[in-house]
Tab-separated table of N, CA and C in Angstrom:
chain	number	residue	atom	x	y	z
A	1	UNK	N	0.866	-1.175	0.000
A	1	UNK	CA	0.000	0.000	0.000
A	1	UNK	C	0.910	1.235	0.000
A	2	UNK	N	0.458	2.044	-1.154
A	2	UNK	CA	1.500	3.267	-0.674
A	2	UNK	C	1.316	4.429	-0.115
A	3	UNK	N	1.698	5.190	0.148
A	3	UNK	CA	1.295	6.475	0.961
A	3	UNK	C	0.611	6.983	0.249
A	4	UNK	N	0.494	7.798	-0.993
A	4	UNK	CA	-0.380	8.261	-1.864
A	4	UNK	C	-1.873	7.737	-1.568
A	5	UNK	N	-2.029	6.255	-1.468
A	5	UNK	CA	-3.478	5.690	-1.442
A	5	UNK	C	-3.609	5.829	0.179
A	6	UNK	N	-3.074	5.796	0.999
A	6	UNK	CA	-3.461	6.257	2.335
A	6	UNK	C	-3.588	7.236	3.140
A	7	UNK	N	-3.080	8.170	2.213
A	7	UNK	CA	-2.942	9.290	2.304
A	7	UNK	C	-4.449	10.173	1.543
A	8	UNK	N	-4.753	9.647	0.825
A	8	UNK	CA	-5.902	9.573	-0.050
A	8	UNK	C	-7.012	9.177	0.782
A	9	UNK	N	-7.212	8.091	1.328
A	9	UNK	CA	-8.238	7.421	2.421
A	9	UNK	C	-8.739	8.117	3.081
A	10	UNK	N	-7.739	8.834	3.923
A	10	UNK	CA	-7.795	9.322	5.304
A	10	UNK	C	-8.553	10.923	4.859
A	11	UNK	N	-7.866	11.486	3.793
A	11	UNK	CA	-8.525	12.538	3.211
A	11	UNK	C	-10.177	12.506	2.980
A	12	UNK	N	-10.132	11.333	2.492
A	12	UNK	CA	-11.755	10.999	1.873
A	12	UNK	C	-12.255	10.389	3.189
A	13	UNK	N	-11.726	10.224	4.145
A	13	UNK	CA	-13.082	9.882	5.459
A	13	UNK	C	-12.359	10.585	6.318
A	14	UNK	N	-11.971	11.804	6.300
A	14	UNK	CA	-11.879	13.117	7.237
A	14	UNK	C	-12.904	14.083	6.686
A	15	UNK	N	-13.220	13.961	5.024
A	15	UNK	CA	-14.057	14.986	4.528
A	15	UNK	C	-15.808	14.380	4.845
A	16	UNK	N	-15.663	12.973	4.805
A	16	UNK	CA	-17.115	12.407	5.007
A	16	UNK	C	-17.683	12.405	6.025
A	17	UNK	N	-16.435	12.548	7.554
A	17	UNK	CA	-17.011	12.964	8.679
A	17	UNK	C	-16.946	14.395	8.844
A	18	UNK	N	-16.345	15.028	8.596
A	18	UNK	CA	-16.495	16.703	8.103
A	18	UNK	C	-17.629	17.084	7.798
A	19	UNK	N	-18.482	16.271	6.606
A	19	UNK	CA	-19.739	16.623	5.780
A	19	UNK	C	-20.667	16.104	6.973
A	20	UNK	N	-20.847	15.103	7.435
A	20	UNK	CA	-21.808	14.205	8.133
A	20	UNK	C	-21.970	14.852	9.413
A	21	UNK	N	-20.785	15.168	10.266
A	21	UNK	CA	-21.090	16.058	11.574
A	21	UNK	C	-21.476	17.181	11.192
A	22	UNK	N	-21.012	17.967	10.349
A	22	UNK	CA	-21.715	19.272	9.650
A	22	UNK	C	-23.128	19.300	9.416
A	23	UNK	N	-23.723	18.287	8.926
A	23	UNK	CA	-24.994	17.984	8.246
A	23	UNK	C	-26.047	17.809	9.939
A	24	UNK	N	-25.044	16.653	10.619
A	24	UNK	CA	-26.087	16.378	11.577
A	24	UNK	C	-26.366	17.786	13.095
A	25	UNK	N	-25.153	18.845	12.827
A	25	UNK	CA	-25.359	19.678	13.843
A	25	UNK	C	-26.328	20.771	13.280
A	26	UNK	N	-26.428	21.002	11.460
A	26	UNK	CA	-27.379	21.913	11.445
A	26	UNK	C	-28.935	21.273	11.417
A	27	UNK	N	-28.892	20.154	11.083
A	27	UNK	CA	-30.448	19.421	11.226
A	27	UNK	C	-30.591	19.735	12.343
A	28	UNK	N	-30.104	19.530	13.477
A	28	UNK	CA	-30.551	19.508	14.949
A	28	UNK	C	-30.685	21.333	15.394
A	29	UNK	N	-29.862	22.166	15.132
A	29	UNK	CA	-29.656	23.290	15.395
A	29	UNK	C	-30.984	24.105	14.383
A	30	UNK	N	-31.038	23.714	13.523
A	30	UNK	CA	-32.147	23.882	12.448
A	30	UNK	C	-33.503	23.883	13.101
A	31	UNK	N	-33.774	22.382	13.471
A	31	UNK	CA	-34.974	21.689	13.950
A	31	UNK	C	-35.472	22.377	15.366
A	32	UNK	N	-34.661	22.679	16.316
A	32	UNK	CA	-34.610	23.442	17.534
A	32	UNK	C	-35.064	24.804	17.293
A	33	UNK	N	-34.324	25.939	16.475
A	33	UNK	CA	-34.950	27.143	16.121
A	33	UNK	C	-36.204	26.689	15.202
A	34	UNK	N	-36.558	25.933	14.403
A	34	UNK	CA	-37.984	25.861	14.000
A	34	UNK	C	-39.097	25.313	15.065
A	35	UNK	N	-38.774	24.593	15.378
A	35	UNK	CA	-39.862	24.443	16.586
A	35	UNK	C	-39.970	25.557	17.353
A	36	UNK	N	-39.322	26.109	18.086
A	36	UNK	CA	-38.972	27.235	19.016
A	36	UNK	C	-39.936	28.465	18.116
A	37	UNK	N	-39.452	28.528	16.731
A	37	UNK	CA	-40.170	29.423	16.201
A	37	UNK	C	-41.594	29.288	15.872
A	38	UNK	N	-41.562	28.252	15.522
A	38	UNK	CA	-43.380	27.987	15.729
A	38	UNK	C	-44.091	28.078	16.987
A	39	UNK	N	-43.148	27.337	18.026
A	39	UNK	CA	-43.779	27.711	19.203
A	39	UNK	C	-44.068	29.132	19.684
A	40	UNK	N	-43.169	29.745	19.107
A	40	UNK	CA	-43.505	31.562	19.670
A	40	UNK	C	-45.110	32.087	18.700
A	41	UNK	N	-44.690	31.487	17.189
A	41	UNK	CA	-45.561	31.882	16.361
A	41	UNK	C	-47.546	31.653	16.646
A	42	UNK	N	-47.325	30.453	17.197
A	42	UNK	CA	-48.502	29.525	17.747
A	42	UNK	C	-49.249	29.991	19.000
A	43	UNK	N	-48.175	30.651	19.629
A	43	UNK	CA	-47.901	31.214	21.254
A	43	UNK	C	-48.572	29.786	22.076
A	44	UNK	N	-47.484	28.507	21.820
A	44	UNK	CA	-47.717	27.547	22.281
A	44	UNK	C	-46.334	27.245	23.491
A	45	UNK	N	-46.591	27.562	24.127
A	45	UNK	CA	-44.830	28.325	25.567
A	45	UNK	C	-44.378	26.558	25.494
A	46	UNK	N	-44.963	25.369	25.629
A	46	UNK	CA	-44.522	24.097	25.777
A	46	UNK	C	-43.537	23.619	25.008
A	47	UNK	N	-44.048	23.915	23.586
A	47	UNK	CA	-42.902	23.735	22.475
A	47	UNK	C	-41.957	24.483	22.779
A	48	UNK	N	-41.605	25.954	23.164
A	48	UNK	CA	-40.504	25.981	23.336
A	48	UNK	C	-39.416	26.134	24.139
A	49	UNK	N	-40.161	25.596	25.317
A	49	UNK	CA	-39.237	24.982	27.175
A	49	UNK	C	-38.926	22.992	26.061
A	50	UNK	N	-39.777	22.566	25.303
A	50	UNK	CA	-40.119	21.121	25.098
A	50	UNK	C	-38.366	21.333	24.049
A	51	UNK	N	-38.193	22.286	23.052
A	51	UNK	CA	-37.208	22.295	22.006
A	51	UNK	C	-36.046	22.723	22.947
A	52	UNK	N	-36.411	23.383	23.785
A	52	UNK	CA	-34.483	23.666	24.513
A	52	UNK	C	-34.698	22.871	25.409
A	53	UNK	N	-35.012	21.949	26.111
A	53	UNK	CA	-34.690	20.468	27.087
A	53	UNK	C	-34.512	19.653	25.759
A	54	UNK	N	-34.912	19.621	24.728
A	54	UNK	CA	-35.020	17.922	24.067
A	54	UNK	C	-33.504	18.434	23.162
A	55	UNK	N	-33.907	19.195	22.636
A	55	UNK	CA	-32.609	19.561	21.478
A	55	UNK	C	-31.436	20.342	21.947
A	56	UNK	N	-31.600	21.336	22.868
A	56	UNK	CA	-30.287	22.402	23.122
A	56	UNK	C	-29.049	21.514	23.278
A	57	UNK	N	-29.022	20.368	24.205
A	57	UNK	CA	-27.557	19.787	24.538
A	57	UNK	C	-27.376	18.902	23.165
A	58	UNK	N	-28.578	17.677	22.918
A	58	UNK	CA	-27.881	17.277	21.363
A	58	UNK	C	-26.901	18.294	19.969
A	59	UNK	N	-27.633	19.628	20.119
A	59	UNK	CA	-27.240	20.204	19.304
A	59	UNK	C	-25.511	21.131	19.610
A	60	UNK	N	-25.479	21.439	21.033
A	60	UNK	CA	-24.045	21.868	21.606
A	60	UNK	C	-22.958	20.478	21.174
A	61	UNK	N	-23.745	19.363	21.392
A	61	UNK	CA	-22.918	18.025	21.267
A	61	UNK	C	-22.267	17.601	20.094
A	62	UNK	N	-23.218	17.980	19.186
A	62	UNK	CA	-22.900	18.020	17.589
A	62	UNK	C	-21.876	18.991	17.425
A	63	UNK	N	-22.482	20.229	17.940
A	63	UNK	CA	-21.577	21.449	17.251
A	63	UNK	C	-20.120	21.341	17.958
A	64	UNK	N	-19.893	20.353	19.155
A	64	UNK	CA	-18.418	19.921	19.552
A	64	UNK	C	-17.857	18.850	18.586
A	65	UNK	N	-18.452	17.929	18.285
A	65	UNK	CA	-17.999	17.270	17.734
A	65	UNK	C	-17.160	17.612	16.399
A	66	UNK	N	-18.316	18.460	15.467
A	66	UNK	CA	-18.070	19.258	14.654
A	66	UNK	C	-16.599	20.198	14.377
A	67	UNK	N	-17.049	20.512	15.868
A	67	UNK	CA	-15.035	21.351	15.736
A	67	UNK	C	-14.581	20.369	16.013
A	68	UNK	N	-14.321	19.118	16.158
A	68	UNK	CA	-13.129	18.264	16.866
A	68	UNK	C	-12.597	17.778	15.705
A	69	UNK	N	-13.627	17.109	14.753
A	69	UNK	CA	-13.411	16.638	13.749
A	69	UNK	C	-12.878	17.704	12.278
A	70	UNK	N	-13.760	19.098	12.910
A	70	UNK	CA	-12.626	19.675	11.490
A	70	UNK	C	-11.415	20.487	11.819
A	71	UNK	N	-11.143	20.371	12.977
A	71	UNK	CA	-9.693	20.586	13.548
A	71	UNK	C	-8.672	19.641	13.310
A	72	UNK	N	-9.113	17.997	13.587
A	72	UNK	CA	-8.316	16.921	13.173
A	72	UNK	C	-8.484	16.600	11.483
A	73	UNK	N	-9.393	17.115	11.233
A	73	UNK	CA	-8.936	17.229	9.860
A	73	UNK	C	-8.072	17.816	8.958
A	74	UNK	N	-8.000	18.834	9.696
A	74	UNK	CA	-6.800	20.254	9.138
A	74	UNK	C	-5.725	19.557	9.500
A	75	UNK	N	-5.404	18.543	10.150
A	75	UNK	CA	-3.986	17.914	9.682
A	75	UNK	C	-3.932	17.154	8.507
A	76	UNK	N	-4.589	16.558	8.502
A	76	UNK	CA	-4.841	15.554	7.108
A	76	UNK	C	-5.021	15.766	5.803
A	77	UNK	N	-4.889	17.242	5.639
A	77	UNK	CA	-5.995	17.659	4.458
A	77	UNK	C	-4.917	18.241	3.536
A	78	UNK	N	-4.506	18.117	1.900
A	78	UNK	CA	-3.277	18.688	1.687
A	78	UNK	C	-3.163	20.045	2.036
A	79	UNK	N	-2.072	20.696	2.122
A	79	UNK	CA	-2.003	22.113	2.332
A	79	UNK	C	-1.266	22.923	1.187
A	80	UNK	N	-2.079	23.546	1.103
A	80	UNK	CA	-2.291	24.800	-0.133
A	80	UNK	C	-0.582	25.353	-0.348
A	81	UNK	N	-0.413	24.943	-1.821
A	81	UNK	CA	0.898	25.943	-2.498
A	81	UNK	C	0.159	27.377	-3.247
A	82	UNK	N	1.072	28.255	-3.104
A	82	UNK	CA	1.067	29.542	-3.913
A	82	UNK	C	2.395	29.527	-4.747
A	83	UNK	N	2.226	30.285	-6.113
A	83	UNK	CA	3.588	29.869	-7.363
A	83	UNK	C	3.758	31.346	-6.802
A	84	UNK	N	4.381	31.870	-5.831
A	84	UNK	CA	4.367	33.432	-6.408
A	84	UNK	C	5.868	33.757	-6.711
């Protein structure tokens, strides 16, 4: 196996967990301000004590993960030449 192809790998499933924690912290962060906003809209107060107990920590959890993974990615990832 040579470095090129493992080097390659690691690129392509640093970017897929990059995309995937990305994806799953704005669904959740998304889903939380829409409920919340309907709940204000509705003037239904349950929905939105119900969206910050059910969603606020899933969504802090994501959005950690999120930086962990595109911090450890920024090692992995090639790094940019300039010809100047």
């Amino acid at each position: 196996m040579s470095t090129t192809t493992t080097s390659g790998r690691t690129q392509a499933t640093c970017r897929a967990a990059f995309i995937t924690t990305l994806l799953i912290f704005l669904a959740l962060a998304t889903a939380l301000v829409a409920v919340q906003l309907a709940g204000l809209v509705l003037v239904r107060p349950a929905w939105i004590t119900w969206a910050s107990e059910a969603l606020l920590t899933p969504s802090i959890a994501a959005a950690v993960l999120f930086g962990l993974v595109a911090f450890a990615s920024g090692y992995f990832m090639p790094k940019a030449t300039s010809d100047d």
